[in-house]
mmCIF file of C-alpha atoms in Angstrom:
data_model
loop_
_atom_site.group_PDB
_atom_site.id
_atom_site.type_symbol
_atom_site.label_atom_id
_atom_site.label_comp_id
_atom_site.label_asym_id
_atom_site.label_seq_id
_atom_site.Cartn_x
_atom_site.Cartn_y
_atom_site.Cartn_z
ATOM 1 C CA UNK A 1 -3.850 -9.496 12.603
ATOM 2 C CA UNK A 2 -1.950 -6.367 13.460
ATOM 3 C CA UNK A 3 1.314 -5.137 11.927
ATOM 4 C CA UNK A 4 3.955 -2.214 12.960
ATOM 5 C CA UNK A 5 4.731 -0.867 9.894
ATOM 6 C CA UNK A 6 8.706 0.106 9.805
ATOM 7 C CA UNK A 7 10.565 1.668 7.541
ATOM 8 C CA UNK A 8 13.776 4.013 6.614
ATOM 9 C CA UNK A 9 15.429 2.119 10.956
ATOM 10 C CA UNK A 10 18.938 3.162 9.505
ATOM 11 C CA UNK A 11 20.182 1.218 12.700
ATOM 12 C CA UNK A 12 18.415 3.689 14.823
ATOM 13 C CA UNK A 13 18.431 0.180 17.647
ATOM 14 C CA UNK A 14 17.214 2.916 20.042
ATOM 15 C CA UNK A 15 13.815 3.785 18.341
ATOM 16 C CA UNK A 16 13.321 0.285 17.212
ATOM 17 C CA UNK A 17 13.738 -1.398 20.306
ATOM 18 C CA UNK A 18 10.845 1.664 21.983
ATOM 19 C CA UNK A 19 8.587 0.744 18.965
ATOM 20 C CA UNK A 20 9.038 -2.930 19.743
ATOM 21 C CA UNK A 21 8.346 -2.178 22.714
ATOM 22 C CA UNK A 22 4.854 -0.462 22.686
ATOM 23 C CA UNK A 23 4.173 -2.891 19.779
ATOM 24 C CA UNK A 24 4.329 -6.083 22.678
ATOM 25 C CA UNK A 25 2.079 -3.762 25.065
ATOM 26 C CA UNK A 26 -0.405 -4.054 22.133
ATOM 27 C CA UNK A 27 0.044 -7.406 21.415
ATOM 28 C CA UNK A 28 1.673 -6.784 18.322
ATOM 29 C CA UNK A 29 4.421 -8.989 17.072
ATOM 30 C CA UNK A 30 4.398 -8.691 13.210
ATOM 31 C CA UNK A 31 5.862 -6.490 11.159
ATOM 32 C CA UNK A 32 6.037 -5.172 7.511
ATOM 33 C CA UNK A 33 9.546 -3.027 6.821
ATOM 34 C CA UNK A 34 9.799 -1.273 3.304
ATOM 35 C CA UNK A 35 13.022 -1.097 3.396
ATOM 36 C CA UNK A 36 16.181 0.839 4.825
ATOM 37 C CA UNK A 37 16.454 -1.523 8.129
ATOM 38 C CA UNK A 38 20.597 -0.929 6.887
ATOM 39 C CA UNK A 39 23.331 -3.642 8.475
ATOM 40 C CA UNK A 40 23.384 -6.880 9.424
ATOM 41 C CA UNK A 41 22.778 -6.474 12.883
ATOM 42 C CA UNK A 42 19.755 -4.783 13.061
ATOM 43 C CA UNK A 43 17.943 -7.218 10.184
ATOM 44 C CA UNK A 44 19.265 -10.056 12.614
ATOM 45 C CA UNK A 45 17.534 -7.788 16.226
ATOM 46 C CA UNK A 46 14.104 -7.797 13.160
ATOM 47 C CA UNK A 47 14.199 -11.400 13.298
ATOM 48 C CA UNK A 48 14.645 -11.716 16.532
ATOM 49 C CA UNK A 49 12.346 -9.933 17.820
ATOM 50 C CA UNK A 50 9.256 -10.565 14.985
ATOM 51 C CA UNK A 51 7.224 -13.180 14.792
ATOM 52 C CA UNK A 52 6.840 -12.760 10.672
ATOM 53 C CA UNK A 53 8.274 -9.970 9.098
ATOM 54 C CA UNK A 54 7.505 -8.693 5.656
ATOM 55 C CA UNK A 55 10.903 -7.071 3.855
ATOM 56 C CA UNK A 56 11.817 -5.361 0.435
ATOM 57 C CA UNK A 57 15.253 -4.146 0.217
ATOM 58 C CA UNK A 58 15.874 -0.207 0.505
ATOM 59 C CA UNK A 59 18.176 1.888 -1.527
ATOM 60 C CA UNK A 60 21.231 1.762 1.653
ATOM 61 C CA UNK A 61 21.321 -1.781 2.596
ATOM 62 C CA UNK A 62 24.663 -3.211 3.563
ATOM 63 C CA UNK A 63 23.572 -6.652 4.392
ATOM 64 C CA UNK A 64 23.622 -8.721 1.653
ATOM 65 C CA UNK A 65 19.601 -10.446 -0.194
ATOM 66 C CA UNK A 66 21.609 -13.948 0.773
ATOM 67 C CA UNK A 67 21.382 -13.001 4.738
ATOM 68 C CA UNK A 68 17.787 -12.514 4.561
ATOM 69 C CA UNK A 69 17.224 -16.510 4.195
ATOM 70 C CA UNK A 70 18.651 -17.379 7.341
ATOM 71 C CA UNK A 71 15.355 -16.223 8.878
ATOM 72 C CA UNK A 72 12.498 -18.199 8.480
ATOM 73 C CA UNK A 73 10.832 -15.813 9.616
ATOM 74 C CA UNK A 74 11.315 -12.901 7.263
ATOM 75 C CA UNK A 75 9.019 -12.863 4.152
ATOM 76 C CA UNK A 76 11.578 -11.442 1.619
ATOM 77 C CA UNK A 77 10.158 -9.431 -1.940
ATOM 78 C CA UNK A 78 13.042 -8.261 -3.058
ATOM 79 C CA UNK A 79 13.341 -4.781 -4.629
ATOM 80 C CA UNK A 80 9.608 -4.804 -4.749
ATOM 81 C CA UNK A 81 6.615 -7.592 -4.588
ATOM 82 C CA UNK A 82 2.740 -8.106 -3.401
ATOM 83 C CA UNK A 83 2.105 -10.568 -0.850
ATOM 84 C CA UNK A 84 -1.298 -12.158 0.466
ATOM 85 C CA UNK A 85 -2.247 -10.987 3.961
ATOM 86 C CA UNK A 86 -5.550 -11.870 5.725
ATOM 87 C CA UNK A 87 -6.744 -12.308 1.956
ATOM 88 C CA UNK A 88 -5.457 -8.849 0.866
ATOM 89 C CA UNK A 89 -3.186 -8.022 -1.826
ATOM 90 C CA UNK A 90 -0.477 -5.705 -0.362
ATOM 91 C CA UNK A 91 1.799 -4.615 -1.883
ATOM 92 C CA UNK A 92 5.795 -3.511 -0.429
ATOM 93 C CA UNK A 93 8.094 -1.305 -2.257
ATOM 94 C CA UNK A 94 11.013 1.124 -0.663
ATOM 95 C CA UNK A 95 10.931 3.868 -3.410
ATOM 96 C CA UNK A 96 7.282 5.310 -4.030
ATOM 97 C CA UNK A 97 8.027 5.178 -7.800
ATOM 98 C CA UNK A 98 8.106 1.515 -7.658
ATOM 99 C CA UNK A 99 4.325 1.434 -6.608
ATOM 100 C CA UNK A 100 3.810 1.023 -10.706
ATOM 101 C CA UNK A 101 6.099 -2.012 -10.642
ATOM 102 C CA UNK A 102 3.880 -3.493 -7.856
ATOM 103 C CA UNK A 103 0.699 -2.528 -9.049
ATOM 104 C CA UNK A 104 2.139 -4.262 -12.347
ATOM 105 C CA UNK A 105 2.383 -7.253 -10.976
ATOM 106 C CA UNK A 106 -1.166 -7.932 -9.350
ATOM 107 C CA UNK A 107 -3.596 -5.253 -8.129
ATOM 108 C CA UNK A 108 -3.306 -4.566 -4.525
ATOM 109 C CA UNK A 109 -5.377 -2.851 -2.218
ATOM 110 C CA UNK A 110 -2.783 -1.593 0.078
ATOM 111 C CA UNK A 111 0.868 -0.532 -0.853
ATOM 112 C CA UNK A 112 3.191 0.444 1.917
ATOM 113 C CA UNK A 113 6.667 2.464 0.805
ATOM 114 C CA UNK A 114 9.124 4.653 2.517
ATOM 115 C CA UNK A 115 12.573 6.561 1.080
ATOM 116 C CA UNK A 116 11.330 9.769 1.430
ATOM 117 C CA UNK A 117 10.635 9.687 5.032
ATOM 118 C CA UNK A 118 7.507 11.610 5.422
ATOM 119 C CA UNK A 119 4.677 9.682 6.873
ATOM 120 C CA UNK A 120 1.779 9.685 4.960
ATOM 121 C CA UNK A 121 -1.766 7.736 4.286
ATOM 122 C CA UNK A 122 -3.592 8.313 1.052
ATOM 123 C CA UNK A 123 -6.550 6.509 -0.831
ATOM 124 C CA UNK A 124 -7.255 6.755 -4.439
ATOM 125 C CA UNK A 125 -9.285 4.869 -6.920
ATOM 126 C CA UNK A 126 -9.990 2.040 -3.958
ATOM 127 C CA UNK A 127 -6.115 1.771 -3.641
ATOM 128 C CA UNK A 128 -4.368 2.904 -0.219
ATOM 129 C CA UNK A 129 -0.835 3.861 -0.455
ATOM 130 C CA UNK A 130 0.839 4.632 3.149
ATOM 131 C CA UNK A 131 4.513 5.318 4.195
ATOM 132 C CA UNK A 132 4.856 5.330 7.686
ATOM 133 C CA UNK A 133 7.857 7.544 7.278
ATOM 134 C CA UNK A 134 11.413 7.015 9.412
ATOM 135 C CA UNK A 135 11.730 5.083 12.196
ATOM 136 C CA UNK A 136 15.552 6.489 12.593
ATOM 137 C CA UNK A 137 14.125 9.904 12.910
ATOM 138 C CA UNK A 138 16.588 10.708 9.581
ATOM 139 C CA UNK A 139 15.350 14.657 8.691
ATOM 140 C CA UNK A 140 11.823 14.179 10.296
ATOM 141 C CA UNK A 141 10.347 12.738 14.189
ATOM 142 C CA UNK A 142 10.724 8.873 14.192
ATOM 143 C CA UNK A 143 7.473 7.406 13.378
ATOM 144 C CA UNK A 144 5.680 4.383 12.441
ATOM 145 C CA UNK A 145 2.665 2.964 11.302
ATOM 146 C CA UNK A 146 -0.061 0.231 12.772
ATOM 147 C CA UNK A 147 -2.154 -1.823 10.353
ATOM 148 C CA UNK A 148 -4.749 -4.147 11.320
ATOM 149 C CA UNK A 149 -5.058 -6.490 8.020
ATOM 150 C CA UNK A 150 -8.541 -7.625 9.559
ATOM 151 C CA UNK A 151 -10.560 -4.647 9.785
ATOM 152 C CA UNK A 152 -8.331 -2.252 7.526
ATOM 153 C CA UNK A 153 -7.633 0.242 10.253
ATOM 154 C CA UNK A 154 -3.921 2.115 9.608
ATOM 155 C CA UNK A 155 -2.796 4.907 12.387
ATOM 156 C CA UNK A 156 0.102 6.960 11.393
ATOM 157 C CA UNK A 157 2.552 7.098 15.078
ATOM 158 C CA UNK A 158 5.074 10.019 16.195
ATOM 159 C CA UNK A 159 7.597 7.751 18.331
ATOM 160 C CA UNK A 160 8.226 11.042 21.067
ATOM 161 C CA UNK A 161 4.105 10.180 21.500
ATOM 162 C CA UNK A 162 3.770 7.129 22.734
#
């Protein structure tokens, strides 16, 4: 199964609706956010729009955790949390010093973070940590990443490039 990975939107409708976008061209119509998606509206365009969605909570949220179960659809963590996927742990935090916390809580071997808005892909000790930095384009180019839980592929995306 193949995910856009989303993170740091900041109600930046624009890029998420041109990510959305290219995602359908690829048949692609899951998602896993850590965090920052921001108001109301743009969580309620996520579950619109998503088939499943994958969420931890960010450090600017205004909607509120109780909004989040309106949507079946969105598979909330929390402030942090490791979810099965295709038999995988992975695990979903918004601030990369809460990778700890995760790791804490079952060993994973994928985490996937934002905050700091730089997109990045690193493996260590048989553990991959990614951040597929801002989709608002906050401070860096809007990009995103694309995860295929099957064979383990992850691909880093400048928006301007596709």
């Amino acid at each position: 199964m193949k995910f856009l990975i989303i993170s740091d939107i900041h109600d930046n409708l624009v890029n998420l609706e041109k990510c959305l976008n290219w995602g359908r061209g690829q048949a692609i119509d899951n998602a896993i956010c850590p965090g920052d998606v921001v108001n109301s509206q743009t969580l309620a365009y996520l579950a619109k729009n998503f088939k499943t969605i994958y969420l931890v909570r960010g450090n600017l949220e205004i909607y509120e955790a109780n909004e989040v179960k309106r949507y079946n659809n969105i598979k909330y963590l929390g402030r942090f949390g490791v979810t099965e996927i295709d038999g995988k742990s992975v695990g979903l935090c918004h601030e990369p010093w809460y990778i700890k916390n995760v790791l804490a809580i079952k060993p994973c071997q994928i985490v996937f973070y934002g905050h700091t808005h730089d997109p990045w892909i690193e493996e260590k000790d048989g553990l991959i940590t990614a951040n597929p930095g801002t989709l608002g384009g906050v401070f860096t180019k809007a990009s995103f990443a694309v995860w295929d839980s099957a064979s383990g592929e992850l691909e880093l995306k400048i928006l301007e490039l596709i």
